Short mmCIF file of C-alpha atoms and ligand atoms in Angstrom, two decimals:
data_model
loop_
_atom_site.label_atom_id
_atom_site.label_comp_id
_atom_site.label_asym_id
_atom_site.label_seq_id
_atom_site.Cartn_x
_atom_site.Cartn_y
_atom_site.Cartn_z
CA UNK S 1 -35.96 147.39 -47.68
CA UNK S 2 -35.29 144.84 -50.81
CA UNK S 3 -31.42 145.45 -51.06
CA UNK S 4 -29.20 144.46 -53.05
CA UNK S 5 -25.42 143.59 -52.24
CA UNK S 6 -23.94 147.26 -51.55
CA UNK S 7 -26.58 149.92 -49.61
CA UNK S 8 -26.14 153.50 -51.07
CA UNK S 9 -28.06 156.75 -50.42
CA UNK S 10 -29.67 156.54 -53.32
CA UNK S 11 -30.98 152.93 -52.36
CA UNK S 12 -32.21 154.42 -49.57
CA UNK S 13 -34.32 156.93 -50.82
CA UNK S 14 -35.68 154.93 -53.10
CA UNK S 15 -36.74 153.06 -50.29
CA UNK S 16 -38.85 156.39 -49.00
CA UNK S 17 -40.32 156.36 -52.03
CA UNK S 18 -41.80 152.69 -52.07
CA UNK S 19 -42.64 152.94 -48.80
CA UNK S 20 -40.27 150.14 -47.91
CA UNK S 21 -38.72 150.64 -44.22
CA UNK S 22 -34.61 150.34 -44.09
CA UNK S 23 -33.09 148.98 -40.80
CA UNK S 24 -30.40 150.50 -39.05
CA UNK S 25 -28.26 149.58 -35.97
CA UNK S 26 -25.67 151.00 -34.10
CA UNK S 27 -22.01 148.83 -34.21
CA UNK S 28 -18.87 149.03 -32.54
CA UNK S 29 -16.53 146.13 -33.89
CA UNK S 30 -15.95 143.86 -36.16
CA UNK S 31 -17.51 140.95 -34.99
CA UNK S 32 -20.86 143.21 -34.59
CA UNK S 33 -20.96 144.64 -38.02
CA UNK S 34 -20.06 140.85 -39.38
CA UNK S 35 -23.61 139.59 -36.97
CA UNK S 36 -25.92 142.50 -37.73
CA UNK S 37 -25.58 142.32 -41.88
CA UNK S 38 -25.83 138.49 -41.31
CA UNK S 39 -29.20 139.16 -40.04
CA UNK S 40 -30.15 141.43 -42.74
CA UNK S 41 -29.25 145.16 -41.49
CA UNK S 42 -28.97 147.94 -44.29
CA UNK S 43 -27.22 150.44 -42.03
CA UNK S 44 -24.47 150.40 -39.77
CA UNK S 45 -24.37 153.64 -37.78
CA UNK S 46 -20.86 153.94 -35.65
CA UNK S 47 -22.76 156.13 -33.02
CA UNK S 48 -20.74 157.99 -30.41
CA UNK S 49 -22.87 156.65 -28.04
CA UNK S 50 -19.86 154.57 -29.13
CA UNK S 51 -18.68 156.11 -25.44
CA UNK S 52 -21.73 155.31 -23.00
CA UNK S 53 -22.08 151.79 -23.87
CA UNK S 54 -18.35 150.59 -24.81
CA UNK S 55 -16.24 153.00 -22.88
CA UNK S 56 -17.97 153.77 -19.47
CA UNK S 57 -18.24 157.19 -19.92
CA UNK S 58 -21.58 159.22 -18.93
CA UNK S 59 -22.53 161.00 -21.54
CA UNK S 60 -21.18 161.23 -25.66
CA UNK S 61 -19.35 164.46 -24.65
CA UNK S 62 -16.13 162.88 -23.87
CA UNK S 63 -15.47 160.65 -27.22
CA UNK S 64 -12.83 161.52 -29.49
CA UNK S 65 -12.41 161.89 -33.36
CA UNK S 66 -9.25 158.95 -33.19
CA UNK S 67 -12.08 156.94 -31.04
CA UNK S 68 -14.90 157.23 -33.47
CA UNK S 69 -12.08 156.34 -36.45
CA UNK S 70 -11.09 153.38 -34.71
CA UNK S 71 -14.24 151.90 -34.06
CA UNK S 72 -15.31 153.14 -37.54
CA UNK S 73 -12.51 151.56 -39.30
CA UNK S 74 -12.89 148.38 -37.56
CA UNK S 75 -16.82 147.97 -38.53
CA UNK S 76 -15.89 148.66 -42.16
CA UNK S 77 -13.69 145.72 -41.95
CA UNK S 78 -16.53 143.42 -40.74
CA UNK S 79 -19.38 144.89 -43.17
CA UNK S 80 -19.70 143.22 -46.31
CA UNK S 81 -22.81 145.45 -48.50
CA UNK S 82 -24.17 147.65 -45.67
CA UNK S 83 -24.23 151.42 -45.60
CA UNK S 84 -21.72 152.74 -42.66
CA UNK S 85 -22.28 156.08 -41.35
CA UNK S 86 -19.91 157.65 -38.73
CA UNK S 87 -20.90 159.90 -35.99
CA UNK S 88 -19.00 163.17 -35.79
CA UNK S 89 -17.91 163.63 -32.28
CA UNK S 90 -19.00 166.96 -29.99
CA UNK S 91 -16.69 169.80 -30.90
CA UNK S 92 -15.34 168.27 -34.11
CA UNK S 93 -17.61 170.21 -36.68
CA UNK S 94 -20.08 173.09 -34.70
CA UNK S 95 -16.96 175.62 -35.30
CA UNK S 96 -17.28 175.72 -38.76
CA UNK S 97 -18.40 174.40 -41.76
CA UNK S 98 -14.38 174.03 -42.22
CA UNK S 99 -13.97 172.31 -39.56
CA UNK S 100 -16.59 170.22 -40.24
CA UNK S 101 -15.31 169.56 -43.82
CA UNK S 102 -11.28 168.43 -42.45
CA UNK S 103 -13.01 166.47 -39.70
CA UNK S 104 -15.47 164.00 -41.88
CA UNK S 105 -12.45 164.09 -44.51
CA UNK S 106 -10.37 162.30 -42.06
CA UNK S 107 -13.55 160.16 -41.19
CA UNK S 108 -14.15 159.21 -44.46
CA UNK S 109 -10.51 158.51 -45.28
CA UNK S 110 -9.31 157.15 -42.40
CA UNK S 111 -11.97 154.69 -42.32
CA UNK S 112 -13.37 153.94 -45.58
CA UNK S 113 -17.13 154.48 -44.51
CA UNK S 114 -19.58 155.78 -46.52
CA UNK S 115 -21.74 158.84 -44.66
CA UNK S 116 -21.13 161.43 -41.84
CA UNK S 117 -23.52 162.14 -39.37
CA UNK S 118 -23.74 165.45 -37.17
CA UNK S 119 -26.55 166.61 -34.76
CA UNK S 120 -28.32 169.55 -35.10
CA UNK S 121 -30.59 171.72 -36.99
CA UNK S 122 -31.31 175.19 -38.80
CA UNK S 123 -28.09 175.98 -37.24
CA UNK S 124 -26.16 173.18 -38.63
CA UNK S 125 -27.72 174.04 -42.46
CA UNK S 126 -24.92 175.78 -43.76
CA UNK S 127 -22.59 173.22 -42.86
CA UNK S 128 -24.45 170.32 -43.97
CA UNK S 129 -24.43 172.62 -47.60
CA UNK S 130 -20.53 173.05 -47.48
CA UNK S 131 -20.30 169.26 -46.63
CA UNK S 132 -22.46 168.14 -49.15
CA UNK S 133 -20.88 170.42 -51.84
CA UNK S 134 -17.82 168.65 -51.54
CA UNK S 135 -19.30 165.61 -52.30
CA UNK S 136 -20.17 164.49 -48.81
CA UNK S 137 -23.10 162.07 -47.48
CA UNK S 138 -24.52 164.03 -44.59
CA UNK S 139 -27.04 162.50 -41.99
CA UNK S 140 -28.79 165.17 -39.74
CA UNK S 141 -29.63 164.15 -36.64
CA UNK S 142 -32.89 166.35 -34.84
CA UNK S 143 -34.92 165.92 -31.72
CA UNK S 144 -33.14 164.62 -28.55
CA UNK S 145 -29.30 165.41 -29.62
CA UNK S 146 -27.32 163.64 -26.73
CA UNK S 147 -24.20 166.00 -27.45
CA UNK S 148 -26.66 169.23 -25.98
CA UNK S 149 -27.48 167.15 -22.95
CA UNK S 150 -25.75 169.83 -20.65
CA UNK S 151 -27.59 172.17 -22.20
CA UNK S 152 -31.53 170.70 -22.05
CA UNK S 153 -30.28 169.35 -18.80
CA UNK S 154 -31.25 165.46 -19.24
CA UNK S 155 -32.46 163.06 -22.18
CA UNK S 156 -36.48 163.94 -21.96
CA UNK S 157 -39.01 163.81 -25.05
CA UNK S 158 -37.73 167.16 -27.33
CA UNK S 159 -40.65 168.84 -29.07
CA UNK S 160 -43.58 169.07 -26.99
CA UNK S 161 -44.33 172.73 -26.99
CA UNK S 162 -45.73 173.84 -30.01
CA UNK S 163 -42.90 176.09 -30.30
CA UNK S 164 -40.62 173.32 -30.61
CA UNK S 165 -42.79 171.41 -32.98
CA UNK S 166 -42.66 174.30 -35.06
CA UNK S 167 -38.55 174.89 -34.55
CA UNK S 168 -38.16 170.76 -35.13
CA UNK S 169 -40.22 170.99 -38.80
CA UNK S 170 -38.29 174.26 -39.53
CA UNK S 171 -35.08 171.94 -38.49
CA UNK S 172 -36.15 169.24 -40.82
CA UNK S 173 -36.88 170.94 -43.67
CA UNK S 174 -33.50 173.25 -43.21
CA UNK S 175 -31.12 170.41 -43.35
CA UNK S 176 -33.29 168.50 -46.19
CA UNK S 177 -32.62 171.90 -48.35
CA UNK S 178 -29.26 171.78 -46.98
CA UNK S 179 -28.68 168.71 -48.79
CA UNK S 180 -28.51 165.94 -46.05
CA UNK S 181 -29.33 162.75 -47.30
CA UNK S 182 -31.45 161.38 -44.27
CA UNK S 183 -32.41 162.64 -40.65
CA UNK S 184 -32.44 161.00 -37.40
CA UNK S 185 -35.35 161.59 -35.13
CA UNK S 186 -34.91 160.77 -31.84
CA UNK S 187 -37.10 161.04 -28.93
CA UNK S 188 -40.38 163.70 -30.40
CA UNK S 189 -43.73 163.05 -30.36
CA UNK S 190 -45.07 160.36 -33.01
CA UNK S 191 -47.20 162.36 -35.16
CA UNK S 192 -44.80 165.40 -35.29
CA UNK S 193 -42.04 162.77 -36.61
CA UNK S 194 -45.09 161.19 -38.99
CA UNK S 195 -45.66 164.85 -39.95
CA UNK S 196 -41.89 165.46 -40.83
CA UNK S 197 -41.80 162.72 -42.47
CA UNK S 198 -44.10 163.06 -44.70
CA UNK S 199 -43.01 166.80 -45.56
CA UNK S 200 -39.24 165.90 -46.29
CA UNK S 201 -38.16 164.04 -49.46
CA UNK S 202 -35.45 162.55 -47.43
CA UNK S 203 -35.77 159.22 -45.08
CA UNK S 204 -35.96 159.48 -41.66
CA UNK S 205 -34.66 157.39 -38.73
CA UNK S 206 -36.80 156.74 -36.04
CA UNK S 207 -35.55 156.04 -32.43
CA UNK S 208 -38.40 156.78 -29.79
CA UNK S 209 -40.08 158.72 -32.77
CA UNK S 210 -42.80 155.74 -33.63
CA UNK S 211 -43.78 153.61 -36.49
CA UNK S 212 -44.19 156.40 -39.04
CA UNK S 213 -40.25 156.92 -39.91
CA UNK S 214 -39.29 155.58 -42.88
CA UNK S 215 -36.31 153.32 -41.22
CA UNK S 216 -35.78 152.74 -37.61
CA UNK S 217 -32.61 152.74 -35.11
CA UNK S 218 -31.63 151.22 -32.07
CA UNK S 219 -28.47 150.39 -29.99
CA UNK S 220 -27.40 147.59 -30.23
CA UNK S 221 -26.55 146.87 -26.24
CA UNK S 222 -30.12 148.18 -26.12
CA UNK S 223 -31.37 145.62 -28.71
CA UNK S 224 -29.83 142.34 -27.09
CA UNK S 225 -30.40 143.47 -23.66
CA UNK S 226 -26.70 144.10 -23.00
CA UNK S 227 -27.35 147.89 -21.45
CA UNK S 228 -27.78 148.25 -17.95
CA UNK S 229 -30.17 151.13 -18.44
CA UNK S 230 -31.89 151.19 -21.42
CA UNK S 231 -34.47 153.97 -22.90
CA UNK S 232 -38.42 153.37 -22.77
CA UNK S 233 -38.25 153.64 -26.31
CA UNK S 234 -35.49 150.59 -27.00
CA UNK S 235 -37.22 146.94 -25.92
CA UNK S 236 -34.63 144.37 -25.76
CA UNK S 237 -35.43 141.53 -27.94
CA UNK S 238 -32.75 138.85 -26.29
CA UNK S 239 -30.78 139.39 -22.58
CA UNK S 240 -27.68 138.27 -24.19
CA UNK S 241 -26.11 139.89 -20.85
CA UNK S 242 -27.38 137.12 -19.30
CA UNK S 243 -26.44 134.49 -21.91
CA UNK S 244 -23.13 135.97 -21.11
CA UNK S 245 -23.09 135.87 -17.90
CA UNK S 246 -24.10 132.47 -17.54
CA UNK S 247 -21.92 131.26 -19.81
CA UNK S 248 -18.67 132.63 -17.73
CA UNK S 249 -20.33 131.88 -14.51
CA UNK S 250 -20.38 128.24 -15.40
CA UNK S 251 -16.94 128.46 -16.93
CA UNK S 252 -15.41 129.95 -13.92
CA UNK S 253 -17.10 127.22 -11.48
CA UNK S 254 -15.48 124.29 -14.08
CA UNK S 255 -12.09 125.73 -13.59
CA UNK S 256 -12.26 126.18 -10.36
CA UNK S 257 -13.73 122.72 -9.16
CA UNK S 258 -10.78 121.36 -11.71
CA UNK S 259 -13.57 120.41 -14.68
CA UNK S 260 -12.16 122.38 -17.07
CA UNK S 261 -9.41 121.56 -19.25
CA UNK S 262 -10.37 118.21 -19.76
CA UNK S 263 -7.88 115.96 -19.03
CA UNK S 264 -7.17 113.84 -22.88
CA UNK S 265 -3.45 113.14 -22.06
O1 KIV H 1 -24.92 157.75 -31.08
C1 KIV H 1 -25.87 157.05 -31.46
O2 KIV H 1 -25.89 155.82 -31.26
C2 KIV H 1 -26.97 157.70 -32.14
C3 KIV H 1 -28.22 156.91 -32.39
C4 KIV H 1 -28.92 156.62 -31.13
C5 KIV H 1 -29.10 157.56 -33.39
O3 KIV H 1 -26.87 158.84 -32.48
#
């Protein structure tokens, strides 16, 4: 994407419409958000996988609103033009479209970012309408939805029947009319993600969707080869864990062999 300073939706769209792919990354921190826009990210998604790859839990079940606003807040602070979008966490918004609205209020608020984003489908449309309404920038998220994980029982490829090709365009096009502003589609076949995207007027997100989507996502311990499990779908393109790891290794041999401090008294 050619951006200028400050992403906005409406950037991004246009972006669809050229044809121009947008980049998007997950970020946790400061320091993160500050690296990724240095090397020329548009989108900063605050992901609650926020709690597998940060916080040691197992699955995103577990993370909390006052988590997600922390980490939020704290990659506003080190963005200086990209787009930040904030994950709603599991049981925050699937009550009610009320629910939904007070919980991305105090997301929005309490962080400063710019976009919500919520995972689900048809089911999810007349929330994503109340949401957007009010004035709110929604991001579906369709496909694999790591928040269901108990309920499809692992993190396989979603839409390989036909059935739930059919289900996943009727999902798409739902939240589209609904009023999101983009979609995430993780983990479905490449041409049914090439197919959706080429039926909905909003852009879509890729992640382990292929080269069709009009932007693409990963995480970023994924990216820099930080993760010690990592999907099929997410390559790492450095193994910055080991970077690290070398890097206190050789530290922790200096000071113990007495080479580090130096000595300049
Ligand atoms: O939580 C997350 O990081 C996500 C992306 C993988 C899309 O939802």
């Amino acid at each position: 994407m050619n951006r200028k300073k400050t992403v906005t939706a409406a950037m991004l769209l246009r972006a669809k419409q050229r044809g121009e792919k947008s980049v998007w990354l997950t970020a946790y921190d400061t320091v993160s958000a500050k690296i990724a826009e240095e090397a020329g990210v548009d989108v900063l998604l605050v992901g609650d996988s926020l709690g597998m790859v940060c916080l040691g839990s197992e699955t995103t079940i577990s993370v909390t609103l006052e988590q997600m606003i922390h980490h939020t807040a704290a990659v506003v602070r080190g963005r200086s033009g990209a787009w930040v979008v904030c994950d709603l966490p599991f049981g925050t918004y699937q009550r009610s479209p009320e629910q939904a609205f007070v919980t991305s209020v105090r997301a929005l608020q309490e962080t400063a970012c710019d976009a919500v984003k919520l995972e689900g489908g048809e089911p999810m449309a007349k929330t994503i309408c109340f949401l957007a309404d009010r004035g709110i920038a929604v991001v579906a998220h369709i496909g694999l939805t790591p928040q269901s994980v108990k309920k499809f029982g692992g993190y396989g490829k979603r839409g390989q029947s036909r059935d739930e090709q059919t289900q996943l365009k009727n999902d798409a096009r739902a939240v589209m009319e609904a009023g999101a502003v983009a979609l995430v589609l993780e983990n479905i076949p490449h041409g049914l993600a090439a197919d959706i995207t080429d039926m909905v007027d909003i852009p879509t997100i890729g992640i382990g969707a292929g080269p069709a989507c009009d932007a693409q996502i990963l995480v970023w311990h994924d990216l820099l080869g930080m993760s010690e499990r990592s999907p099929p779908f997410a390559p790492a393109y450095a193994n910055v864990r080991q970077v690290m790891n070398d890097a206190i290794r050789q530290w922790t041999n200096d000071v113990r062999n007495g080479r580090f401090p130096e000595d300049v008294s």
